[in-house]
Short mmCIF file of C-alpha atoms in Angstrom, two decimals:
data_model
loop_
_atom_site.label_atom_id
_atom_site.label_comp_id
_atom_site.label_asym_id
_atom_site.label_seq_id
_atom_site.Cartn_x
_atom_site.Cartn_y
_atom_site.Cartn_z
CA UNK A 2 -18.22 -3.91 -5.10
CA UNK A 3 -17.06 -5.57 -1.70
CA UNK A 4 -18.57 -4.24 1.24
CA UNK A 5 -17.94 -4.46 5.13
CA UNK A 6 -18.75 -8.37 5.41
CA UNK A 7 -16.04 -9.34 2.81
CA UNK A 8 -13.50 -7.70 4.54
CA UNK A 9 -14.67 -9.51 8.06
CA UNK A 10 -14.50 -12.78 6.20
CA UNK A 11 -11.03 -11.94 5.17
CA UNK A 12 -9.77 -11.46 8.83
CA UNK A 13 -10.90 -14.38 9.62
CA UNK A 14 -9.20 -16.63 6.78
CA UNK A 15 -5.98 -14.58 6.97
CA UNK A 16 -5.83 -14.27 10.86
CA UNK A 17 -3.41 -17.28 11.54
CA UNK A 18 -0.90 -15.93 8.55
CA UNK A 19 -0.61 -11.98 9.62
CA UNK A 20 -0.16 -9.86 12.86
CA UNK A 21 -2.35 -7.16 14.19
CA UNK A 22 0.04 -4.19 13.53
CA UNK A 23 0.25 -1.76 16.44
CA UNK A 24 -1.28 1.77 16.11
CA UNK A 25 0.72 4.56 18.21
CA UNK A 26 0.89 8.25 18.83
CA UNK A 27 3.63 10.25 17.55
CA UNK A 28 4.01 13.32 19.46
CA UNK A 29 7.12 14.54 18.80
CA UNK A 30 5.43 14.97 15.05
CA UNK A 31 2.90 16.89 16.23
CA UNK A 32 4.77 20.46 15.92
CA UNK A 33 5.55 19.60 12.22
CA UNK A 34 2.49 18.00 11.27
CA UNK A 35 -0.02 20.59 12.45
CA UNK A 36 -2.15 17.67 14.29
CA UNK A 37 -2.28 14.87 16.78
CA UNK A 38 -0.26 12.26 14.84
CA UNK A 39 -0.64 8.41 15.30
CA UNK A 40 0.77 6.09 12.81
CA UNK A 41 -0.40 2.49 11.61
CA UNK A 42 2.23 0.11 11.77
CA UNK A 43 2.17 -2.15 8.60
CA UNK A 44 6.14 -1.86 8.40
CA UNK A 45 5.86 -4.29 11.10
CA UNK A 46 3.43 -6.70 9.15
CA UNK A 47 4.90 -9.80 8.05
CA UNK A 48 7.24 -9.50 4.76
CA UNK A 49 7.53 -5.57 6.40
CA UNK A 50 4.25 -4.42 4.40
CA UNK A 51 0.14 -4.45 4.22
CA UNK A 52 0.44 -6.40 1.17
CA UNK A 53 0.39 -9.85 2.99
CA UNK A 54 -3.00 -9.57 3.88
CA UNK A 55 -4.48 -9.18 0.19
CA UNK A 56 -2.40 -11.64 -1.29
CA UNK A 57 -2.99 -14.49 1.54
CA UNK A 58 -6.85 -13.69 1.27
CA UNK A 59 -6.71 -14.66 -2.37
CA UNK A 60 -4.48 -17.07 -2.24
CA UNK A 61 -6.61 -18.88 0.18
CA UNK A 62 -9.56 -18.75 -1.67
CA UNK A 63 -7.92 -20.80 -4.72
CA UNK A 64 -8.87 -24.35 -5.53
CA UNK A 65 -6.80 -27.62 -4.75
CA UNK A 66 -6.29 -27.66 -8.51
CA UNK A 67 -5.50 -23.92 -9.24
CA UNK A 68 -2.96 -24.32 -6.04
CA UNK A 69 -1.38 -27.34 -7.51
CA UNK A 70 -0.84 -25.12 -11.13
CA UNK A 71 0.64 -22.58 -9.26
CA UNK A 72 0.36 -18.88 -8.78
CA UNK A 73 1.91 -15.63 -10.95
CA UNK A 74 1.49 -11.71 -9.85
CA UNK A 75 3.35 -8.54 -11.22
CA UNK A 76 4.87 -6.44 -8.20
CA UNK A 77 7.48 -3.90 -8.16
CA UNK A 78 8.26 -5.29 -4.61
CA UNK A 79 6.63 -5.65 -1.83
CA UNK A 80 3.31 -7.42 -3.56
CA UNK A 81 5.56 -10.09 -5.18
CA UNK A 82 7.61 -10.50 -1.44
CA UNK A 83 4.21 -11.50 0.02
CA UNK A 84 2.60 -13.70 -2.83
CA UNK A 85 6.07 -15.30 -2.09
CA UNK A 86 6.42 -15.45 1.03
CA UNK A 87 2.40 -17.28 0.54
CA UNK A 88 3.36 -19.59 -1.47
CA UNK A 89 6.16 -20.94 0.58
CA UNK A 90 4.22 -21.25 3.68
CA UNK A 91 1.15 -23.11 1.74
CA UNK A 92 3.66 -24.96 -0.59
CA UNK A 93 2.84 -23.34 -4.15
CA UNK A 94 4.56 -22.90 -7.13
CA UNK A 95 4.70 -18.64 -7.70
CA UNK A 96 6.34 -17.10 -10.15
CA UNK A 97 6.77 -13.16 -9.75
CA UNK A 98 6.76 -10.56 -12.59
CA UNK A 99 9.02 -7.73 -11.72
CA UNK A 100 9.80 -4.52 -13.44
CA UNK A 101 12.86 -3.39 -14.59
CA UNK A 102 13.15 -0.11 -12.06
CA UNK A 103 12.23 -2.35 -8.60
CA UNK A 104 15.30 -2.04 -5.67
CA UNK A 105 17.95 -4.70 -5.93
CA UNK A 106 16.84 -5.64 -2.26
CA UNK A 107 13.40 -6.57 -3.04
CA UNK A 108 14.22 -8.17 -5.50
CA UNK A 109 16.42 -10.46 -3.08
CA UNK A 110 13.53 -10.83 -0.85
CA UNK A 111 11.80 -12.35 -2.98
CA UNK A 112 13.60 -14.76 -4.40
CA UNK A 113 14.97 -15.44 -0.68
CA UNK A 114 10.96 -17.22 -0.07
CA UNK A 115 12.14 -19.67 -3.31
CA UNK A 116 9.74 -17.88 -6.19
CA UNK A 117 10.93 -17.51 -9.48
CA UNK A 118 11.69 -14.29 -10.97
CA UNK A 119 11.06 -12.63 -14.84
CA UNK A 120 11.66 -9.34 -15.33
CA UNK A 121 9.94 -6.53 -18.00
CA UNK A 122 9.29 -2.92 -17.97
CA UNK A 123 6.61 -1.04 -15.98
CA UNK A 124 4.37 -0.86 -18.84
CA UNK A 125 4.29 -4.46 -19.66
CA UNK A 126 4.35 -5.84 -16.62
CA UNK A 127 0.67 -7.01 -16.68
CA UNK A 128 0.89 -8.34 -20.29
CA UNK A 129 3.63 -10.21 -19.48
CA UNK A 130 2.20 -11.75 -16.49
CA UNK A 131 -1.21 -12.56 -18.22
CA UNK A 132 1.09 -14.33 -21.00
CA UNK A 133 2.71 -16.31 -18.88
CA UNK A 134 -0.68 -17.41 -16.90
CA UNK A 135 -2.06 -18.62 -19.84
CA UNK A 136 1.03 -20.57 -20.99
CA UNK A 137 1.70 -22.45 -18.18
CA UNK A 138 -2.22 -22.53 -16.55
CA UNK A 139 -1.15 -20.21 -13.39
CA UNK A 140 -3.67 -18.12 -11.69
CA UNK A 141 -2.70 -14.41 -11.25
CA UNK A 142 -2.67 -13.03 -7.79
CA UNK A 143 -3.45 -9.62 -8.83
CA UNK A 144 -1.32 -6.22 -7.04
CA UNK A 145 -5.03 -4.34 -6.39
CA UNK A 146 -7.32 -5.13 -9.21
CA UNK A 147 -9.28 -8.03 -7.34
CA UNK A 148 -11.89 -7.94 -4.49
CA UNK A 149 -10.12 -11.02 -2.34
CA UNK A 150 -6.96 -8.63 -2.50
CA UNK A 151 -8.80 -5.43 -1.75
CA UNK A 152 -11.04 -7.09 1.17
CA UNK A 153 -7.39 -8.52 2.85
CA UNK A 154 -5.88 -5.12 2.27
CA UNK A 155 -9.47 -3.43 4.13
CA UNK A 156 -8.76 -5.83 7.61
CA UNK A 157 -6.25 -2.67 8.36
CA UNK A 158 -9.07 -0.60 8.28
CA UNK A 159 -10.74 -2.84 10.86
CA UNK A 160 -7.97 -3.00 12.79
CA UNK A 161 -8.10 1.00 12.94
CA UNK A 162 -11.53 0.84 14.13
CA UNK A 163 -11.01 -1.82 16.91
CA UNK A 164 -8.75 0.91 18.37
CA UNK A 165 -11.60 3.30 19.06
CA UNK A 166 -10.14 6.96 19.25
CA UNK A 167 -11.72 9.30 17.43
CA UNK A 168 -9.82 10.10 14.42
CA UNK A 169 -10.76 13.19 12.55
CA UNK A 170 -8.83 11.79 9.09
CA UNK A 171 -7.11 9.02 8.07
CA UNK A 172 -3.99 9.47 5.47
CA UNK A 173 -3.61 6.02 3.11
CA UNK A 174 -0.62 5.60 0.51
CA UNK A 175 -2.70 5.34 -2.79
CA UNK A 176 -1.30 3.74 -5.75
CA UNK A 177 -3.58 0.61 -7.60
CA UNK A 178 -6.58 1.32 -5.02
CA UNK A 179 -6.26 -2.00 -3.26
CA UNK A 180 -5.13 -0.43 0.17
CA UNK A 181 -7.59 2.44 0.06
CA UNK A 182 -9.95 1.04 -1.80
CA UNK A 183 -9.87 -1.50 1.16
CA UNK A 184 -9.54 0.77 4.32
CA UNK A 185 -12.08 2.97 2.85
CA UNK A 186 -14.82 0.58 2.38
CA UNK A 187 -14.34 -0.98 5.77
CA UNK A 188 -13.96 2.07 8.13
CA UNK A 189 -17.04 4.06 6.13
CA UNK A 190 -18.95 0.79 6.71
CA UNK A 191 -18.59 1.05 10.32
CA UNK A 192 -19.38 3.99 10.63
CA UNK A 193 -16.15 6.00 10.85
CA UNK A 194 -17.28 10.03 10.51
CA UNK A 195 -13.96 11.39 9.85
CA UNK A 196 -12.45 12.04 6.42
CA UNK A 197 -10.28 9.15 4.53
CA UNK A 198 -7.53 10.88 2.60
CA UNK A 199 -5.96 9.16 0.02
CA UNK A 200 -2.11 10.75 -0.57
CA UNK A 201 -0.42 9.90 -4.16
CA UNK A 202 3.16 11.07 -5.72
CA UNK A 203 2.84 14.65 -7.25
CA UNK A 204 4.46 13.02 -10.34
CA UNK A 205 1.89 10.18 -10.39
CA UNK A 206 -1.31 11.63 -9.63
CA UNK A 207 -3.68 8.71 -11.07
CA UNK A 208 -6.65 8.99 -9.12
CA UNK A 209 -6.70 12.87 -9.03
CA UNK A 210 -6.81 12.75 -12.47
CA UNK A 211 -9.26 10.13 -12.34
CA UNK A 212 -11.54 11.14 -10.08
CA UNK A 213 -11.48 14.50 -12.19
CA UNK A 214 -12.61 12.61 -15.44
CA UNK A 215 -14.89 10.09 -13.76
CA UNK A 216 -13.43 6.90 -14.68
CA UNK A 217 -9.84 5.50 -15.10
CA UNK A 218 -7.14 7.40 -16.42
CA UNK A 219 -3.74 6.16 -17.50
CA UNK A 220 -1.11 8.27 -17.18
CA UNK A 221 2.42 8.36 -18.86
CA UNK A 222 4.57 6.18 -16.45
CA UNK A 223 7.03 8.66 -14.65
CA UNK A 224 9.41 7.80 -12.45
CA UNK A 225 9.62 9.00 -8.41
CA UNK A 226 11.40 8.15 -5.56
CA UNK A 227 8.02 6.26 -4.45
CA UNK A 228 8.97 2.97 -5.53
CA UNK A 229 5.89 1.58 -4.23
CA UNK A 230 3.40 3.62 -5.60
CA UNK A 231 3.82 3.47 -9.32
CA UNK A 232 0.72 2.14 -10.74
CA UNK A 233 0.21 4.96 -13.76
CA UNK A 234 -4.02 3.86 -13.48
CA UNK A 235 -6.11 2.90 -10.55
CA UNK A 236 -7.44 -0.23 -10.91
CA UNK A 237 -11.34 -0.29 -12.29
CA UNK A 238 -12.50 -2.40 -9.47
CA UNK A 239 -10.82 -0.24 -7.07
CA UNK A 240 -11.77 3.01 -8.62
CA UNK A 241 -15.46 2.32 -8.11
CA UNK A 242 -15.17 1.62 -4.35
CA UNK A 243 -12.44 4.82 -3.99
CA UNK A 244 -14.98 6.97 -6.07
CA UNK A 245 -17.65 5.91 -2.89
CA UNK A 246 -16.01 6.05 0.04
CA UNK A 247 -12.79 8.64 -0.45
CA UNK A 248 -12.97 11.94 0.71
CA UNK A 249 -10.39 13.45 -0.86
CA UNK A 250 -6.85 13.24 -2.79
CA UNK A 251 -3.51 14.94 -1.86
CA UNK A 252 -0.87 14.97 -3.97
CA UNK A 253 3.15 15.03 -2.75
CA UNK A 254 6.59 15.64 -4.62
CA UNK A 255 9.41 13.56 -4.16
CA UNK A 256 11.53 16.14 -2.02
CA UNK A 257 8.97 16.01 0.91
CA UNK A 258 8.72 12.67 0.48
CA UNK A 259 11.75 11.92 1.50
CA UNK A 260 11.58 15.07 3.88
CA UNK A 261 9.07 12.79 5.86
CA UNK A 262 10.79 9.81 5.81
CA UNK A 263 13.89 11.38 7.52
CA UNK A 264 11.69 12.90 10.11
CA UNK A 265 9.28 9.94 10.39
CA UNK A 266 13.07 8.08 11.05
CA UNK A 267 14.51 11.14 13.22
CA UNK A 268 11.28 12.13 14.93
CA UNK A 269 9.19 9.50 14.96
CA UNK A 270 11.35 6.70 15.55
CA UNK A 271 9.87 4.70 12.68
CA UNK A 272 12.05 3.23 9.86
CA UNK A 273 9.57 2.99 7.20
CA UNK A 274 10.00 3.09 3.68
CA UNK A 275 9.75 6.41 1.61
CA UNK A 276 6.42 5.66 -0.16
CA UNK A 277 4.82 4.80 3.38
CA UNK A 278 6.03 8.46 4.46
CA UNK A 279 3.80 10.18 2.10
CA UNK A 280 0.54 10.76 4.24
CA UNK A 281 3.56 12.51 7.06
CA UNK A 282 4.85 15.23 3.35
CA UNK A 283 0.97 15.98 2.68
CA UNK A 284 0.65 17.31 6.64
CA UNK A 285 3.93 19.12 5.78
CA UNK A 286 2.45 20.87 2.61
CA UNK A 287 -0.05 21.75 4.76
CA UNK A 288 -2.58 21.37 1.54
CA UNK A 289 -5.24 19.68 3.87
CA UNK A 290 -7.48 21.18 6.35
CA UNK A 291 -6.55 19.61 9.67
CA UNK A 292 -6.58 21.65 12.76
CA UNK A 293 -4.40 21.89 15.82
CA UNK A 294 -6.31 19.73 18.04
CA UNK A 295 -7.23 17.14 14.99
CA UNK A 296 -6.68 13.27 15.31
CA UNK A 297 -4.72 11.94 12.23
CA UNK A 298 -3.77 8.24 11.75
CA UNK A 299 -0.62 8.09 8.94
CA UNK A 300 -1.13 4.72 7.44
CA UNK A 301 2.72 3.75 7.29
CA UNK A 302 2.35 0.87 4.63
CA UNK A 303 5.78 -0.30 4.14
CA UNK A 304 9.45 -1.01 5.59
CA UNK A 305 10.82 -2.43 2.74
CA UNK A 306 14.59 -0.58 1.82
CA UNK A 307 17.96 -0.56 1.58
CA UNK A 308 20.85 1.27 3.17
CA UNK A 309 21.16 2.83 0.10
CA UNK A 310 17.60 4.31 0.05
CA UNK A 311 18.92 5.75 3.56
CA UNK A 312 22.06 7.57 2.13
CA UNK A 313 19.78 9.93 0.41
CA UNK A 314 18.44 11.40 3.48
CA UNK A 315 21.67 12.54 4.77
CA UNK A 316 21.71 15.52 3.07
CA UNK A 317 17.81 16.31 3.55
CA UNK A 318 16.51 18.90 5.68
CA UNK A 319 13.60 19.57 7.30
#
């Protein structure tokens, strides 16, 4: 299980690749939220997502050798963008496994950093990927299921801490368990007292399901207007550390999803992709137990879309 040091050595290896994201107060949420709203800025990371900082910390850690094979990962998106976006800074061969369903413009983005591109369903995504590792002698740079890639994703965690306000909860986008498996560990670690709230889509609610059983559940793959967050099991590695240090699990539909992205846009003043919105639709279900005068930091964990993701908000109201 990785613990609060890991995650420290992480910042430091990935520090020259990634920017500190800034962490501001939304206000004019505060009347639909229910809370004092602040928001973590990983839209603005580097490749427009927290996944840069998981992927760079294992890609880092590889040998001369396994760098000179070259490097494979299955992503619907934003994962493959920055093992991509990696390997063409560092000058390694990647090849991305991408399902079917992912947007047309990540897609792009991807093969925009020079990777190479195969394509399968969501089901056989990681088959596929561990295939084609073995065949050609790559080494897998895994979505969530790794502790390099959950320690990276914890330095936002860190980062949350170095700010030093005194939040009562934390919302984190849960799909794998690398981002939340990651922020958990590192802000329990330091001592945070508050509550870390991991927020999944209604449709896919794999670690509420999980947690219920007490150990990893797959579920039938569904699919929701949460492109990002489609993982049908949490990862085993990342269950274990979510199972510690998670509080609780919220789960959100796809209509207030997208509710929250138009008012996150509107509102907020944050273009952020719909699965980043999702901790913003569980404060408008109002199925957690923050108060008036509560401190919540949205983890927004993504700014990845299109103009046609956009065109569906026009008819939304909130």
């Amino acid at each position: 299980m990785i613990s609060i040091n890991n995650i420290y050595q992480a910042r430091e290896k990935i520090k020259p690749f990634i920017v500190k994201t800034p962490l501001v107060r939304l206000q004019n949420l505060d009347e639909y939220a229910g809370c004092e709203v602040y928001a973590k800025l990983e839209n603005m990371q580097n490749t427009k997502a927290f996944k840069l900082r998981g992927a760079m910390n294992k890609i880092l850690s590889l040998t001369d050798d396994e760098k000179t094979a070259g490097i494979i990962c299955s992503s619907s998106g934003n994962h493959g963008q920055a093992v991509s976006f990696a390997s063409k800074l560092l000058g390694i061969k990647a090849t991305i496994v991408i399902p079917e369903t992912a947007p047309e413009f990540k897609v792009e983005a991807i093969r925009q950093h020079g990777a190479e591109t195969e394509f399968c369903t969501v089901d056989d995504r990681f088959i596929i990927t561990e295939q084609l590792a073995e065949k050609h002698g790559y080494t897998i740079v895994p979505p969530f299921e790794d502790d390099l890639v959950m320690a990276g994703q914890g330095t936002v965690g860190l980062e949350i801490m170095d700010e030093d306000i005194p939040f009562d909860h934390v919302f984190v986008p849960a799909s794998g368990g690398g981002l939340i498996g990651g922020v958990s560990t590192a802000m329990k670690e330091s001592g945070f007292k508050g509550k870390i709230i991991g927020v999944e889509p209604e449709k896919l609610p794999r670690y509420t399901k999980s947690l219920e059983a007490g150990e990893p559940v797959q579920l039938e793959s569904q699919k929701t207007i949460a492109d990002a967050l489609v993982v049908n099991r949490p990862g085993h590695l990342n269950f274990e550390v979510v199972q510690k240090h998670v509080d609780k699990f919220l789960n959100v539909s796809d209509e207030t999803m997208l509710k929250a992205q138009k008012m996150m846009l509107m509102e907020g003043k944050i273009l952020a992709e719909v699965s980043s919105c999702i901790g913003l639709g569980a404060l408008l279900d109002k199925k957690s137990d923050v108060k008036k005068d509560d401190k919540v930091c949205l983890v927004v964990s993504g700014g990845n879309l299109g103009f046609d993701q956009l065109e569906l908000l026009e008819d939304i109201e909130y």
